């Protein structure tokens, strides 16, 4: 079972990412490939982030505009 974090928890554990920047990336998830990566899971209105998949997506997205 992967560790999952809310947006706030993820931002607190990874200060390089603000809540606002994460929310923007999630809003653009279909365009930037984040949705396809499986890094975000939705449970009703709650959005959860799988950090392992998020960082794999981030690494694979190097140099690409969102």
PDB file of N, CA and C in Angstrom:
ATOM      1  N   UNK A   1       0.846  -1.185   0.000  1.00  0.00           N
ATOM      2  CA  UNK A   1       0.000   0.000   0.000  1.00  0.00           C
ATOM      3  C   UNK A   1       0.889   1.246   0.000  1.00  0.00           C
ATOM      4  N   UNK A   2       0.713   2.136  -0.963  1.00  0.00           N
ATOM      5  CA  UNK A   2       1.562   3.331  -1.027  1.00  0.00           C
ATOM      6  C   UNK A   2       1.195   4.338   0.062  1.00  0.00           C
ATOM      7  N   UNK A   3       2.178   5.143   0.430  1.00  0.00           N
ATOM      8  CA  UNK A   3       1.904   6.260   1.333  1.00  0.00           C
ATOM      9  C   UNK A   3       1.191   7.326   0.526  1.00  0.00           C
ATOM     10  N   UNK A   4       0.129   7.855   1.078  1.00  0.00           N
ATOM     11  CA  UNK A   4      -0.620   8.906   0.404  1.00  0.00           C
ATOM     12  C   UNK A   4      -0.696  10.121   1.305  1.00  0.00           C
ATOM     13  N   UNK A   5      -0.590  11.297   0.710  1.00  0.00           N
ATOM     14  CA  UNK A   5      -0.623  12.542   1.460  1.00  0.00           C
ATOM     15  C   UNK A   5      -1.657  13.478   0.865  1.00  0.00           C
ATOM     16  N   UNK A   6      -2.284  14.266   1.727  1.00  0.00           N
ATOM     17  CA  UNK A   6      -3.125  15.348   1.224  1.00  0.00           C
ATOM     18  C   UNK A   6      -2.191  16.399   0.631  1.00  0.00           C
ATOM     19  N   UNK A   7      -2.748  17.360  -0.065  1.00  0.00           N
ATOM     20  CA  UNK A   7      -1.929  18.419  -0.648  1.00  0.00           C
ATOM     21  C   UNK A   7      -1.169  19.150   0.454  1.00  0.00           C
ATOM     22  N   UNK A   8      -1.841  19.469   1.541  1.00  0.00           N
ATOM     23  CA  UNK A   8      -1.198  20.181   2.651  1.00  0.00           C
ATOM     24  C   UNK A   8      -0.062  19.363   3.262  1.00  0.00           C
ATOM     25  N   UNK A   9      -0.305  18.083   3.506  1.00  0.00           N
ATOM     26  CA  UNK A   9       0.728  17.227   4.081  1.00  0.00           C
ATOM     27  C   UNK A   9       1.928  17.116   3.148  1.00  0.00           C
ATOM     28  N   UNK A  10       1.662  16.971   1.857  1.00  0.00           N
ATOM     29  CA  UNK A  10       2.744  16.856   0.894  1.00  0.00           C
ATOM     30  C   UNK A  10       3.589  18.125   0.880  1.00  0.00           C
ATOM     31  N   UNK A  11       2.938  19.289   0.891  1.00  0.00           N
ATOM     32  CA  UNK A  11       3.651  20.568   0.891  1.00  0.00           C
ATOM     33  C   UNK A  11       4.465  20.738   2.175  1.00  0.00           C
ATOM     34  N   UNK A  12       3.926  20.320   3.299  1.00  0.00           N
ATOM     35  CA  UNK A  12       4.656  20.431   4.569  1.00  0.00           C
ATOM     36  C   UNK A  12       5.887  19.532   4.577  1.00  0.00           C
ATOM     37  N   UNK A  13       5.775  18.344   3.996  1.00  0.00           N
ATOM     38  CA  UNK A  13       6.894  17.395   3.958  1.00  0.00           C
ATOM     39  C   UNK A  13       7.895  17.706   2.852  1.00  0.00           C
ATOM     40  N   UNK A  14       7.493  18.515   1.876  1.00  0.00           N
ATOM     41  CA  UNK A  14       8.332  18.860   0.734  1.00  0.00           C
ATOM     42  C   UNK A  14       8.241  20.366   0.501  1.00  0.00           C
ATOM     43  N   UNK A  15       8.975  21.161   1.290  1.00  0.00           N
ATOM     44  CA  UNK A  15       8.817  22.621   1.250  1.00  0.00           C
ATOM     45  C   UNK A  15       9.166  23.268  -0.099  1.00  0.00           C
ATOM     46  N   UNK A  16       9.751  22.538  -1.012  1.00  0.00           N
ATOM     47  CA  UNK A  16      10.019  23.087  -2.342  1.00  0.00           C
ATOM     48  C   UNK A  16       8.724  23.296  -3.123  1.00  0.00           C
ATOM     49  N   UNK A  17       7.632  22.671  -2.668  1.00  0.00           N
ATOM     50  CA  UNK A  17       6.343  22.758  -3.339  1.00  0.00           C
ATOM     51  C   UNK A  17       5.328  23.442  -2.432  1.00  0.00           C
ATOM     52  N   UNK A  18       4.788  24.558  -2.873  1.00  0.00           N
ATOM     53  CA  UNK A  18       3.733  25.219  -2.106  1.00  0.00           C
ATOM     54  C   UNK A  18       2.402  24.533  -2.408  1.00  0.00           C
ATOM     55  N   UNK A  19       1.436  24.734  -1.529  1.00  0.00           N
ATOM     56  CA  UNK A  19       0.106  24.191  -1.782  1.00  0.00           C
ATOM     57  C   UNK A  19      -0.455  24.761  -3.080  1.00  0.00           C
ATOM     58  N   UNK A  20      -0.235  26.048  -3.299  1.00  0.00           N
ATOM     59  CA  UNK A  20      -0.757  26.698  -4.506  1.00  0.00           C
ATOM     60  C   UNK A  20      -0.151  26.086  -5.774  1.00  0.00           C
ATOM     61  N   UNK A  21       1.154  25.830  -5.766  1.00  0.00           N
ATOM     62  CA  UNK A  21       1.774  25.256  -6.961  1.00  0.00           C
ATOM     63  C   UNK A  21       1.290  23.832  -7.197  1.00  0.00           C
ATOM     64  N   UNK A  22       1.089  23.080  -6.119  1.00  0.00           N
ATOM     65  CA  UNK A  22       0.564  21.716  -6.264  1.00  0.00           C
ATOM     66  C   UNK A  22      -0.860  21.740  -6.816  1.00  0.00           C
ATOM     67  N   UNK A  23      -1.681  22.651  -6.295  1.00  0.00           N
ATOM     68  CA  UNK A  23      -3.062  22.754  -6.784  1.00  0.00           C
ATOM     69  C   UNK A  23      -3.091  23.128  -8.262  1.00  0.00           C
ATOM     70  N   UNK A  24      -2.172  23.997  -8.677  1.00  0.00           N
ATOM     71  CA  UNK A  24      -2.113  24.376 -10.090  1.00  0.00           C
ATOM     72  C   UNK A  24      -1.713  23.169 -10.939  1.00  0.00           C
ATOM     73  N   UNK A  25      -0.699  22.425 -10.500  1.00  0.00           N
ATOM     74  CA  UNK A  25      -0.288  21.235 -11.244  1.00  0.00           C
ATOM     75  C   UNK A  25      -1.435  20.229 -11.332  1.00  0.00           C
ATOM     76  N   UNK A  26      -2.188  20.081 -10.257  1.00  0.00           N
ATOM     77  CA  UNK A  26      -3.318  19.147 -10.250  1.00  0.00           C
ATOM     78  C   UNK A  26      -4.423  19.647 -11.171  1.00  0.00           C
ATOM     79  N   UNK A  27      -4.666  20.948 -11.188  1.00  0.00           N
ATOM     80  CA  UNK A  27      -5.682  21.508 -12.088  1.00  0.00           C
ATOM     81  C   UNK A  27      -5.309  21.272 -13.546  1.00  0.00           C
ATOM     82  N   UNK A  28      -4.013  21.232 -13.834  1.00  0.00           N
ATOM     83  CA  UNK A  28      -3.523  21.042 -15.204  1.00  0.00           C
ATOM     84  C   UNK A  28      -3.142  19.584 -15.473  1.00  0.00           C
ATOM     85  N   UNK A  29      -3.569  18.672 -14.602  1.00  0.00           N
ATOM     86  CA  UNK A  29      -3.109  17.283 -14.624  1.00  0.00           C
ATOM     87  C   UNK A  29      -3.333  16.564 -15.949  1.00  0.00           C
ATOM     88  N   UNK A  30      -4.422  16.845 -16.631  1.00  0.00           N
ATOM     89  CA  UNK A  30      -4.669  16.163 -17.910  1.00  0.00           C
ATOM     90  C   UNK A  30      -3.726  16.668 -18.991  1.00  0.00           C
ATOM     91  N   UNK A  31      -3.328  17.929 -18.917  1.00  0.00           N
ATOM     92  CA  UNK A  31      -2.427  18.508 -19.921  1.00  0.00           C
ATOM     93  C   UNK A  31      -0.966  18.193 -19.645  1.00  0.00           C
ATOM     94  N   UNK A  32      -0.583  18.126 -18.369  1.00  0.00           N
ATOM     95  CA  UNK A  32       0.834  17.960 -18.052  1.00  0.00           C
ATOM     96  C   UNK A  32       1.245  16.508 -17.790  1.00  0.00           C
ATOM     97  N   UNK A  33       0.317  15.580 -17.869  1.00  0.00           N
ATOM     98  CA  UNK A  33       0.634  14.170 -17.701  1.00  0.00           C
ATOM     99  C   UNK A  33       0.547  13.663 -16.273  1.00  0.00           C
ATOM    100  N   UNK A  34       0.258  14.546 -15.331  1.00  0.00           N
ATOM    101  CA  UNK A  34       0.177  14.129 -13.931  1.00  0.00           C
ATOM    102  C   UNK A  34      -0.956  13.129 -13.712  1.00  0.00           C
ATOM    103  N   UNK A  35      -2.073  13.320 -14.363  1.00  0.00           N
ATOM    104  CA  UNK A  35      -3.209  12.403 -14.221  1.00  0.00           C
ATOM    105  C   UNK A  35      -2.837  11.005 -14.715  1.00  0.00           C
ATOM    106  N   UNK A  36      -2.162  10.950 -15.839  1.00  0.00           N
ATOM    107  CA  UNK A  36      -1.783   9.669 -16.432  1.00  0.00           C
ATOM    108  C   UNK A  36      -0.729   8.941 -15.590  1.00  0.00           C
ATOM    109  N   UNK A  37       0.058   9.697 -14.842  1.00  0.00           N
ATOM    110  CA  UNK A  37       1.134   9.104 -14.040  1.00  0.00           C
ATOM    111  C   UNK A  37       0.619   8.291 -12.860  1.00  0.00           C
ATOM    112  N   UNK A  38      -0.625   8.534 -12.437  1.00  0.00           N
ATOM    113  CA  UNK A  38      -1.176   7.845 -11.279  1.00  0.00           C
ATOM    114  C   UNK A  38      -0.730   8.440  -9.953  1.00  0.00           C
ATOM    115  N   UNK A  39      -0.113   9.611  -9.992  1.00  0.00           N
ATOM    116  CA  UNK A  39       0.408  10.244  -8.776  1.00  0.00           C
ATOM    117  C   UNK A  39      -0.680  10.879  -7.930  1.00  0.00           C
ATOM    118  N   UNK A  40      -1.828  11.175  -8.540  1.00  0.00           N
ATOM    119  CA  UNK A  40      -2.912  11.780  -7.765  1.00  0.00           C
ATOM    120  C   UNK A  40      -4.120  10.850  -7.773  1.00  0.00           C
ATOM    121  N   UNK A  41      -4.735  10.755  -6.616  1.00  0.00           N
ATOM    122  CA  UNK A  41      -5.929   9.937  -6.458  1.00  0.00           C
ATOM    123  C   UNK A  41      -7.014  10.822  -5.885  1.00  0.00           C
ATOM    124  N   UNK A  42      -8.213  10.644  -6.367  1.00  0.00           N
ATOM    125  CA  UNK A  42      -9.337  11.441  -5.880  1.00  0.00           C
ATOM    126  C   UNK A  42     -10.288  10.536  -5.118  1.00  0.00           C
ATOM    127  N   UNK A  43     -10.670  11.014  -3.934  1.00  0.00           N
ATOM    128  CA  UNK A  43     -11.639  10.314  -3.101  1.00  0.00           C
ATOM    129  C   UNK A  43     -12.682  11.351  -2.732  1.00  0.00           C
ATOM    130  N   UNK A  44     -13.735  11.422  -3.534  1.00  0.00           N
ATOM    131  CA  UNK A  44     -14.697  12.507  -3.377  1.00  0.00           C
ATOM    132  C   UNK A  44     -14.003  13.810  -3.736  1.00  0.00           C
ATOM    133  N   UNK A  45     -14.061  14.775  -2.837  1.00  0.00           N
ATOM    134  CA  UNK A  45     -13.385  16.050  -3.074  1.00  0.00           C
ATOM    135  C   UNK A  45     -11.934  16.030  -2.607  1.00  0.00           C
ATOM    136  N   UNK A  46     -11.575  15.021  -1.855  1.00  0.00           N
ATOM    137  CA  UNK A  46     -10.210  14.932  -1.320  1.00  0.00           C
ATOM    138  C   UNK A  46      -9.253  14.441  -2.405  1.00  0.00           C
ATOM    139  N   UNK A  47      -8.128  15.111  -2.500  1.00  0.00           N
ATOM    140  CA  UNK A  47      -7.093  14.723  -3.449  1.00  0.00           C
ATOM    141  C   UNK A  47      -5.901  14.226  -2.653  1.00  0.00           C
ATOM    142  N   UNK A  48      -5.423  13.049  -3.014  1.00  0.00           N
ATOM    143  CA  UNK A  48      -4.285  12.441  -2.341  1.00  0.00           C
ATOM    144  C   UNK A  48      -3.134  12.300  -3.333  1.00  0.00           C
ATOM    145  N   UNK A  49      -1.928  12.458  -2.836  1.00  0.00           N
ATOM    146  CA  UNK A  49      -0.738  12.395  -3.678  1.00  0.00           C
ATOM    147  C   UNK A  49       0.117  11.215  -3.245  1.00  0.00           C
ATOM    148  N   UNK A  50       0.510  10.417  -4.222  1.00  0.00           N
ATOM    149  CA  UNK A  50       1.467   9.333  -4.007  1.00  0.00           C
ATOM    150  C   UNK A  50       2.844   9.937  -4.298  1.00  0.00           C
ATOM    151  N   UNK A  51       3.679  10.161  -3.270  1.00  0.00           N
ATOM    152  CA  UNK A  51       4.943  10.865  -3.492  1.00  0.00           C
ATOM    153  C   UNK A  51       5.897  10.147  -4.435  1.00  0.00           C
ATOM    154  N   UNK A  52       5.953   8.825  -4.394  1.00  0.00           N
ATOM    155  CA  UNK A  52       6.853   8.093  -5.285  1.00  0.00           C
ATOM    156  C   UNK A  52       6.492   8.344  -6.751  1.00  0.00           C
ATOM    157  N   UNK A  53       5.212   8.236  -7.062  1.00  0.00           N
ATOM    158  CA  UNK A  53       4.772   8.459  -8.440  1.00  0.00           C
ATOM    159  C   UNK A  53       4.886   9.928  -8.821  1.00  0.00           C
ATOM    160  N   UNK A  54       4.655  10.834  -7.857  1.00  0.00           N
ATOM    161  CA  UNK A  54       4.777  12.263  -8.142  1.00  0.00           C
ATOM    162  C   UNK A  54       6.207  12.603  -8.556  1.00  0.00           C
ATOM    163  N   UNK A  55       7.182  12.101  -7.804  1.00  0.00           N
ATOM    164  CA  UNK A  55       8.572  12.424  -8.124  1.00  0.00           C
ATOM    165  C   UNK A  55       9.038  11.727  -9.399  1.00  0.00           C
ATOM    166  N   UNK A  56       8.494  10.555  -9.706  1.00  0.00           N
ATOM    167  CA  UNK A  56       8.801   9.915 -10.995  1.00  0.00           C
ATOM    168  C   UNK A  56       8.242  10.770 -12.129  1.00  0.00           C
ATOM    169  N   UNK A  57       7.006  11.278 -11.961  1.00  0.00           N
ATOM    170  CA  UNK A  57       6.408  12.161 -12.966  1.00  0.00           C
ATOM    171  C   UNK A  57       7.245  13.424 -13.119  1.00  0.00           C
ATOM    172  N   UNK A  58       7.665  14.011 -12.013  1.00  0.00           N
ATOM    173  CA  UNK A  58       8.445  15.238 -12.048  1.00  0.00           C
ATOM    174  C   UNK A  58       9.757  15.021 -12.799  1.00  0.00           C
ATOM    175  N   UNK A  59      10.418  13.919 -12.511  1.00  0.00           N
ATOM    176  CA  UNK A  59      11.676  13.605 -13.179  1.00  0.00           C
ATOM    177  C   UNK A  59      11.481  13.379 -14.680  1.00  0.00           C
ATOM    178  N   UNK A  60      10.428  12.700 -15.046  1.00  0.00           N
ATOM    179  CA  UNK A  60      10.174  12.411 -16.459  1.00  0.00           C
ATOM    180  C   UNK A  60       9.685  13.649 -17.211  1.00  0.00           C
ATOM    181  N   UNK A  61       9.245  14.656 -16.480  1.00  0.00           N
ATOM    182  CA  UNK A  61       8.697  15.868 -17.079  1.00  0.00           C
ATOM    183  C   UNK A  61       9.740  16.972 -17.188  1.00  0.00           C
ATOM    184  N   UNK A  62      10.992  16.678 -16.910  1.00  0.00           N
ATOM    185  CA  UNK A  62      12.056  17.686 -16.961  1.00  0.00           C
ATOM    186  C   UNK A  62      12.095  18.360 -18.333  1.00  0.00           C
ATOM    187  N   UNK A  63      12.071  19.684 -18.326  1.00  0.00           N
ATOM    188  CA  UNK A  63      12.200  20.432 -19.566  1.00  0.00           C
ATOM    189  C   UNK A  63      10.938  20.565 -20.381  1.00  0.00           C
ATOM    190  N   UNK A  64       9.826  20.028 -19.913  1.00  0.00           N
ATOM    191  CA  UNK A  64       8.562  20.130 -20.645  1.00  0.00           C
ATOM    192  C   UNK A  64       7.669  21.165 -19.989  1.00  0.00           C
ATOM    193  N   UNK A  65       7.089  22.026 -20.786  1.00  0.00           N
ATOM    194  CA  UNK A  65       6.143  23.023 -20.249  1.00  0.00           C
ATOM    195  C   UNK A  65       4.841  22.330 -19.902  1.00  0.00           C
ATOM    196  N   UNK A  66       4.211  22.784 -18.839  1.00  0.00           N
ATOM    197  CA  UNK A  66       2.947  22.169 -18.417  1.00  0.00           C
ATOM    198  C   UNK A  66       1.782  22.803 -19.126  1.00  0.00           C
TER     199      UNK A  66
END
